[in-house]
Coordinates of N, CA, C and O in Angstrom, one line a residue:
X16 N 91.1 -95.9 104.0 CA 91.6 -97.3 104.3 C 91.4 -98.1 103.0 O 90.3 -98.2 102.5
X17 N 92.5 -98.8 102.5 CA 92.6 -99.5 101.6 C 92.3 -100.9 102.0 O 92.9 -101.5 102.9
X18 N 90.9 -101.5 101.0 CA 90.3 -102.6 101.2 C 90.7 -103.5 99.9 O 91.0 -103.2 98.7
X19 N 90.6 -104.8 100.5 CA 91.1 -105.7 98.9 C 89.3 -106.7 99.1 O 88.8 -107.4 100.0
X20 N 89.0 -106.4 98.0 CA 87.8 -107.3 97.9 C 88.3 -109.1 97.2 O 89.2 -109.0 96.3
X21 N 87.9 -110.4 97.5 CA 87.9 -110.9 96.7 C 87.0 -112.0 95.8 O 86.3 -112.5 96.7
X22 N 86.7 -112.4 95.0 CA 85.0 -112.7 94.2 C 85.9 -114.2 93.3 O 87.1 -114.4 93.0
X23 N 84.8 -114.9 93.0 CA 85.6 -116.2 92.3 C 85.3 -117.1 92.6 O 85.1 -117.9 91.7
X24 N 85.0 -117.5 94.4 CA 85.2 -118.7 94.6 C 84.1 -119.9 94.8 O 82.9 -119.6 94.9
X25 N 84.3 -121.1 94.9 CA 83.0 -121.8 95.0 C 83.2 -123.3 95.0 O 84.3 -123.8 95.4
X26 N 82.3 -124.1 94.7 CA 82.7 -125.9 94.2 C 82.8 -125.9 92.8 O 82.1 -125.4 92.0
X27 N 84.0 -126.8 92.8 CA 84.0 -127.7 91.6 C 84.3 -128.8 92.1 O 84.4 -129.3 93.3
X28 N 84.3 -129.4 90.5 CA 84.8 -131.0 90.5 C 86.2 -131.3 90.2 O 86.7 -130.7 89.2
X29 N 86.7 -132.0 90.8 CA 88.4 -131.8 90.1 C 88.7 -132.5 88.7 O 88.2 -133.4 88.0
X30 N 89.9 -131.4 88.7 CA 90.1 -131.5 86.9 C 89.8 -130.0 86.6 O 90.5 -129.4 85.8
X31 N 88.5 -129.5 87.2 CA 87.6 -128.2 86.4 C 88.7 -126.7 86.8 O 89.8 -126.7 87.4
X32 N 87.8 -125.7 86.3 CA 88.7 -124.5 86.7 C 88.3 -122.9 87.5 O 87.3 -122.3 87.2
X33 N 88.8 -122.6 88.1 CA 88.1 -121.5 88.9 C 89.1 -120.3 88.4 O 90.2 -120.5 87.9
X34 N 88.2 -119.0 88.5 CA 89.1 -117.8 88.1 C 88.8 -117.4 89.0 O 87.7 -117.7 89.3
X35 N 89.7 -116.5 90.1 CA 90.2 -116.2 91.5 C 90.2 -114.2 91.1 O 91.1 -113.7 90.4
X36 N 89.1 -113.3 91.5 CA 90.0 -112.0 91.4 C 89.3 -111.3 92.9 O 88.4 -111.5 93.7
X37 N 90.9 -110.2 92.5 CA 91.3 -109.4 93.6 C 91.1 -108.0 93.5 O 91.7 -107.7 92.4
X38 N 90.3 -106.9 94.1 CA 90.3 -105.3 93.6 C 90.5 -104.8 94.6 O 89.9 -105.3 95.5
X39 N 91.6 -103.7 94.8 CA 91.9 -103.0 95.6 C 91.2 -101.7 95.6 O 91.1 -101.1 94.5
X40 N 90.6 -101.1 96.6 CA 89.5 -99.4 96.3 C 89.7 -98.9 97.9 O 89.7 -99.4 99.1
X41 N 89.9 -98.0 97.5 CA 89.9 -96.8 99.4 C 91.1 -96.0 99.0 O 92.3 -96.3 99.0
X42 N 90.6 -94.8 98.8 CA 92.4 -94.1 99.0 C 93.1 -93.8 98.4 O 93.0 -94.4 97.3
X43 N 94.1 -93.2 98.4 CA 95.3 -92.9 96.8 C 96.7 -93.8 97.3 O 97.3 -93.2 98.1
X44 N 97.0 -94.7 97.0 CA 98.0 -95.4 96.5 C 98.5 -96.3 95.6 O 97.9 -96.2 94.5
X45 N 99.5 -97.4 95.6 CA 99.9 -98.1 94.2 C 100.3 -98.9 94.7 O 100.7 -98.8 95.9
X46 N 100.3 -100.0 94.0 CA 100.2 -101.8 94.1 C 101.8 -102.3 94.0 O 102.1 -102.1 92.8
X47 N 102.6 -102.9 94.7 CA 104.1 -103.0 94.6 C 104.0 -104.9 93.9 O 104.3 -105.4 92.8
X48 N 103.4 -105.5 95.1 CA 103.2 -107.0 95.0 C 101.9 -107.4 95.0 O 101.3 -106.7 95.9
X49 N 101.0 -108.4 94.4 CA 99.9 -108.4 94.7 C 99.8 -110.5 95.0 O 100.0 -111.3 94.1
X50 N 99.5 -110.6 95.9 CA 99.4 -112.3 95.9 C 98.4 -112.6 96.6 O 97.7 -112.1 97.4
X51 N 98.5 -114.2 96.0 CA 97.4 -115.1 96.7 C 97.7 -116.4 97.6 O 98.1 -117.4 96.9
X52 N 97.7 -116.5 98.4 CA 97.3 -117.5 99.7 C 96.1 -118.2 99.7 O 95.1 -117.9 99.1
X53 N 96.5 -119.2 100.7 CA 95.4 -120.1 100.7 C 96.2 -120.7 102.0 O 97.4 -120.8 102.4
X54 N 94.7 -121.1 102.6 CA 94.9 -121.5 103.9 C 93.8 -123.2 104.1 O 92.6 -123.1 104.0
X55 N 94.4 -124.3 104.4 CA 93.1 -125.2 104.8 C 92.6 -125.5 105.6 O 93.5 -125.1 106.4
X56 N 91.8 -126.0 106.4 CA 91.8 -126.5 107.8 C 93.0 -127.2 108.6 O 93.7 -128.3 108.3
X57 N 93.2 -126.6 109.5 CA 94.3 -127.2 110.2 C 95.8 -127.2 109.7 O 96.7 -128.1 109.9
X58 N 95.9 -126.4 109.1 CA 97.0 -126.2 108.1 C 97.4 -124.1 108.6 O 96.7 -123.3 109.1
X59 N 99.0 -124.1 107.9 CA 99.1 -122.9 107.9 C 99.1 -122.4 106.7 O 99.3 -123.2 105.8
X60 N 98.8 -121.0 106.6 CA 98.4 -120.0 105.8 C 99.8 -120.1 104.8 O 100.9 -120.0 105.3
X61 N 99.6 -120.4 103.3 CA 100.6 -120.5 102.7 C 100.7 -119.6 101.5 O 99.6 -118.9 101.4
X62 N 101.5 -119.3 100.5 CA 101.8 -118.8 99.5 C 101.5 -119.3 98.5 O 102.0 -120.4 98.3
X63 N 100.5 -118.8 97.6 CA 100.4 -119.8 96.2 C 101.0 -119.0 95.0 O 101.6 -119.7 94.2
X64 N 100.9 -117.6 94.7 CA 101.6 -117.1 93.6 C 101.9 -115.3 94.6 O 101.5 -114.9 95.7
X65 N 102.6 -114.8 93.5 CA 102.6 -113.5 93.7 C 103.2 -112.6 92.3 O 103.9 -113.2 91.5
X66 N 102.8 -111.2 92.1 CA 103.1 -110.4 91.3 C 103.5 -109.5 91.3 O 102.8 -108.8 92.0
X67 N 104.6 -108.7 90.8 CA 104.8 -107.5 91.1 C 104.4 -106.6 90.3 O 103.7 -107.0 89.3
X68 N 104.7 -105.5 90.5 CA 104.4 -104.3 89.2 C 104.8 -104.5 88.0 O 104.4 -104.1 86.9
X69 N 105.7 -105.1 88.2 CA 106.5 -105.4 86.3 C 106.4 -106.5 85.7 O 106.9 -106.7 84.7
X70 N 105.7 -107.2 86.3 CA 104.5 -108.7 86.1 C 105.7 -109.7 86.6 O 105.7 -110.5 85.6
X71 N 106.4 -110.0 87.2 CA 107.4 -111.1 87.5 C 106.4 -111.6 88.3 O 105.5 -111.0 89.0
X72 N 106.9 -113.5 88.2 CA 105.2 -114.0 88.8 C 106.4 -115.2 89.4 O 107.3 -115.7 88.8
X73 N 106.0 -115.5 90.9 CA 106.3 -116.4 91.7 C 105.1 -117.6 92.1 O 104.0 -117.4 92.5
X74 N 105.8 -119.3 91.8 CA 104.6 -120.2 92.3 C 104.6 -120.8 93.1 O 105.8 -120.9 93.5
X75 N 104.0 -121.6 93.9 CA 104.6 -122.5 94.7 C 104.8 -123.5 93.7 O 104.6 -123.4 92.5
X76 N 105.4 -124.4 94.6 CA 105.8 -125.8 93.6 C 104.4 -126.7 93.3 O 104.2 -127.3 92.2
X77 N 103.4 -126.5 94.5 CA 102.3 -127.0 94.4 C 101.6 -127.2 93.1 O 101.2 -128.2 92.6
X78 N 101.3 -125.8 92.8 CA 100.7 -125.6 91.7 C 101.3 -125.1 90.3 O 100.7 -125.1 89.2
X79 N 102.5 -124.8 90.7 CA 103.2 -124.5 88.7 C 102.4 -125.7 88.1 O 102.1 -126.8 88.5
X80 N 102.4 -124.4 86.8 CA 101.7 -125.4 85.1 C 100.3 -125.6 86.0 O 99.8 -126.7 85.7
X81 N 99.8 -125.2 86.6 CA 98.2 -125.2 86.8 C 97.4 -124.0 87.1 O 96.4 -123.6 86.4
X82 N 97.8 -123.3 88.1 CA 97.2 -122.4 88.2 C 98.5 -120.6 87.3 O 99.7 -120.6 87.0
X83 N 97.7 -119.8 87.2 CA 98.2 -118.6 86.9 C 98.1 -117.2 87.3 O 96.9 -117.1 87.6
X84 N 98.7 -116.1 87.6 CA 98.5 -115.4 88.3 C 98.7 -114.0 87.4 O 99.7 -113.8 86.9
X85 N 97.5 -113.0 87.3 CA 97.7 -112.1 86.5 C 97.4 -110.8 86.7 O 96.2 -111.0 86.7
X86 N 97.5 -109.4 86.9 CA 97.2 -108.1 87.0 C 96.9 -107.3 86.1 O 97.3 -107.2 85.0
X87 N 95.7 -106.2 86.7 CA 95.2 -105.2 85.9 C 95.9 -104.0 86.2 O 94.9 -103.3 86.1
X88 N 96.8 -103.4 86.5 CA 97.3 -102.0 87.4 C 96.3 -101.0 87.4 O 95.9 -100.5 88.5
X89 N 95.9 -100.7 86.0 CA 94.6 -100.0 86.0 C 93.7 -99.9 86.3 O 93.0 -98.9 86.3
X90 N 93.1 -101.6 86.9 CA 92.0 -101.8 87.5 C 92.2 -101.8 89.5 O 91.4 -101.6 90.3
X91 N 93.9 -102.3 89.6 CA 93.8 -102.6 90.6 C 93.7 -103.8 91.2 O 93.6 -104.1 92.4
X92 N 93.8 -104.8 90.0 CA 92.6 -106.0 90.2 C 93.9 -107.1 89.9 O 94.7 -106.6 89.1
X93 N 94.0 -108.4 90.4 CA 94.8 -109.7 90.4 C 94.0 -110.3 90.0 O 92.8 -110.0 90.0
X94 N 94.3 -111.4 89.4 CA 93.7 -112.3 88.8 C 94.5 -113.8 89.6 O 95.7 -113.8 89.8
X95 N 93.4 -115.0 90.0 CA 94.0 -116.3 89.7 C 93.6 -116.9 89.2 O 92.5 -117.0 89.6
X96 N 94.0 -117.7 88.1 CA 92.8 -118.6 87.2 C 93.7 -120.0 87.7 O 94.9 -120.1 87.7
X97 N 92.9 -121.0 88.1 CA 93.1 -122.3 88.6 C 92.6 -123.4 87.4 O 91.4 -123.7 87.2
X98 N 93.2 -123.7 87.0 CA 93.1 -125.1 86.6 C 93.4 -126.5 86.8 O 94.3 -126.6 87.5
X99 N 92.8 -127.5 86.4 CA 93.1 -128.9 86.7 C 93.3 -128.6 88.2 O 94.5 -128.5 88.7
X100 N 92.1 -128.3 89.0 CA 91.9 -128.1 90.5 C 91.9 -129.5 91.0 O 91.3 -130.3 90.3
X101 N 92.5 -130.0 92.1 CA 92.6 -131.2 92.4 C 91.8 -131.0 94.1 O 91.5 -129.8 94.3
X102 N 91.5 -131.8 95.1 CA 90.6 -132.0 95.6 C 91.9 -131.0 97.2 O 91.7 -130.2 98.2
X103 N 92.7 -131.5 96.9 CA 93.9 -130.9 98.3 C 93.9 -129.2 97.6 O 94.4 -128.6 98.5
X104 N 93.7 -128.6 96.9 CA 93.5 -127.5 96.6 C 92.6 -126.6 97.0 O 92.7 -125.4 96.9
X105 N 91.4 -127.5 97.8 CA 90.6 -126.9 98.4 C 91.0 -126.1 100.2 O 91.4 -126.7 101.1
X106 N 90.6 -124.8 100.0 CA 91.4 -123.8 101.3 C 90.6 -122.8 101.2 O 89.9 -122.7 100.1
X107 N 90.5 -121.8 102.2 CA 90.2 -120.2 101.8 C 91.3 -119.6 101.1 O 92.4 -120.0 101.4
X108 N 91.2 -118.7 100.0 CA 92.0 -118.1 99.4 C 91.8 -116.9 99.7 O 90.8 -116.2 99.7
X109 N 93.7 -116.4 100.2 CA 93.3 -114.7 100.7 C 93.9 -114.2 99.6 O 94.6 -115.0 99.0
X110 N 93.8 -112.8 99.2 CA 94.2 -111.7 98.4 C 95.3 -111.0 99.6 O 94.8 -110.8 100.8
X111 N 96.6 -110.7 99.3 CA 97.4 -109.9 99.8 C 98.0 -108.9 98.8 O 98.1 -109.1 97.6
X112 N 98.5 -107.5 99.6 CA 99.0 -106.6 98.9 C 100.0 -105.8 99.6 O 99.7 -105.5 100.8
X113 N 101.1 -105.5 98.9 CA 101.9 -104.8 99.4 C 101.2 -102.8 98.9 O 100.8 -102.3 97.9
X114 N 101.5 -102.4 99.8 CA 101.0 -101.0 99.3 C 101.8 -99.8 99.0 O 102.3 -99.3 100.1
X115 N 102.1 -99.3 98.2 CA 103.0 -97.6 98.5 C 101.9 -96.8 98.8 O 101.0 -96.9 98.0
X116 N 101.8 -95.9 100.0 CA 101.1 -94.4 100.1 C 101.2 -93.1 100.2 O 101.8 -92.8 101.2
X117 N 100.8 -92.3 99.7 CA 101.7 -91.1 99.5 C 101.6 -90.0 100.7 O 101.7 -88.8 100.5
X118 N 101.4 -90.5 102.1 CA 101.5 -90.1 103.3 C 102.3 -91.3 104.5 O 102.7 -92.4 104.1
X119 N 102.4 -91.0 105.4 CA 103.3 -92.2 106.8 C 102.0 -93.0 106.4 O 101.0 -92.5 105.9
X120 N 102.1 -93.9 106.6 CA 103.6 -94.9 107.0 C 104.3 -95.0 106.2 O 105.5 -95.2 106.4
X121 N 103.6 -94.8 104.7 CA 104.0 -95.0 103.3 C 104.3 -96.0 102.6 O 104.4 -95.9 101.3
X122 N 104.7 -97.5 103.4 CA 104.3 -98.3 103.1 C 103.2 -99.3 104.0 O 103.3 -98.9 105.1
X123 N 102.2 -100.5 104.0 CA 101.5 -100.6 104.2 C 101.3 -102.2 103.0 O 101.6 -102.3 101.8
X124 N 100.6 -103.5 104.1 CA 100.5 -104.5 103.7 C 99.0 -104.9 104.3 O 98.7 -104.6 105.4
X125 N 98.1 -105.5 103.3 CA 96.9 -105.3 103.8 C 95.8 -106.5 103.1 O 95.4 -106.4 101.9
X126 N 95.4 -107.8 104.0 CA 94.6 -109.1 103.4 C 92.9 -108.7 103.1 O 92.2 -107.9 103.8
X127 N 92.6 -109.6 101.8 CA 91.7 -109.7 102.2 C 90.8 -110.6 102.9 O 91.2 -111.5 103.7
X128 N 89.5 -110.5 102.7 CA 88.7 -111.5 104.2 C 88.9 -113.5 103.4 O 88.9 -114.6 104.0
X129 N 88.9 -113.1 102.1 CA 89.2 -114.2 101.6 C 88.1 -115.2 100.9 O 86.9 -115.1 101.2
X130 N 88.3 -116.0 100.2 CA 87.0 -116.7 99.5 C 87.2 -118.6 99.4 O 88.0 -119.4 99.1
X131 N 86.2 -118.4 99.7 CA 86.4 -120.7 99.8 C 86.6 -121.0 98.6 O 85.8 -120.5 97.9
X132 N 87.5 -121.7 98.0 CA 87.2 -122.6 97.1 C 87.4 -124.3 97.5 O 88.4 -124.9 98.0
X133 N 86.4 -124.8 97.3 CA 86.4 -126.3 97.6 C 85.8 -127.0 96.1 O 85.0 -126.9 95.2
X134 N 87.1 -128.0 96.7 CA 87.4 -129.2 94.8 C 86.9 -130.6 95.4 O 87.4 -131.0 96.5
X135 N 85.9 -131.3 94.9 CA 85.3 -132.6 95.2 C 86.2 -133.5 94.4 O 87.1 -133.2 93.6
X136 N 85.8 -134.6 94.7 CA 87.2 -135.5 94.0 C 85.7 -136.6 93.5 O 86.0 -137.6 92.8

């Protein structure tokens, strides 16, 4: 079973910067899309960037020119590095992944549990 861990998150102050990562481990497969969400209270679960295997990078409008979104293939591992964090930026951030496997279902989409980050103003 393919698990996505993700590590990064915490308080700042806005303005400051958080680096956001993601590692995939369990199993023999390969990474098609790798993205990050964020969800706030009382709000729905949204899109903030995503990646594919050939590094093409999608953002929300929210955040272009702030935050960045980056991959290790080797590692397995996504990166989000957040800058100039503003105070509405604060959400759980989940790690998602699209999966290829080299058995059925063969493909496979799979979150992780996710990490707070909260921005004080």
């Amino acid at each position: 079973q393919v698990q996505l861990v993700e590590s990064g998150g915490g308080l700042v102050q806005a303005g400051g910067s958080l680096r956001l990562s993601c590692t995939a481990s369990g199993g023999t497969f390969s990474i098609s899309v790798m993205g990050w969400y964020r969800q706030a209270p009382g709000k729905q679960r949204e899109l903030v960037a995503r990646i594919i295997s050939g590094g093409s990078t999608d953002y929300a409008d929210s955040v272009k020119g702030r935050f960045t979104i980056s991959r290790d293939n080797a590692k397995n591992t996504a990166y989000l590095l957040m800058d100039n964090l503003k105070p509405e930026d604060t959400a759980v951030y989940y790690c998602n992944a699209d999966l290829i496997l080299p058995t059925y279902p063969l493909l496979s989409n799979t979150w992780g549990r996710g990490t707070q980050v909260t921005v004080s103003s």
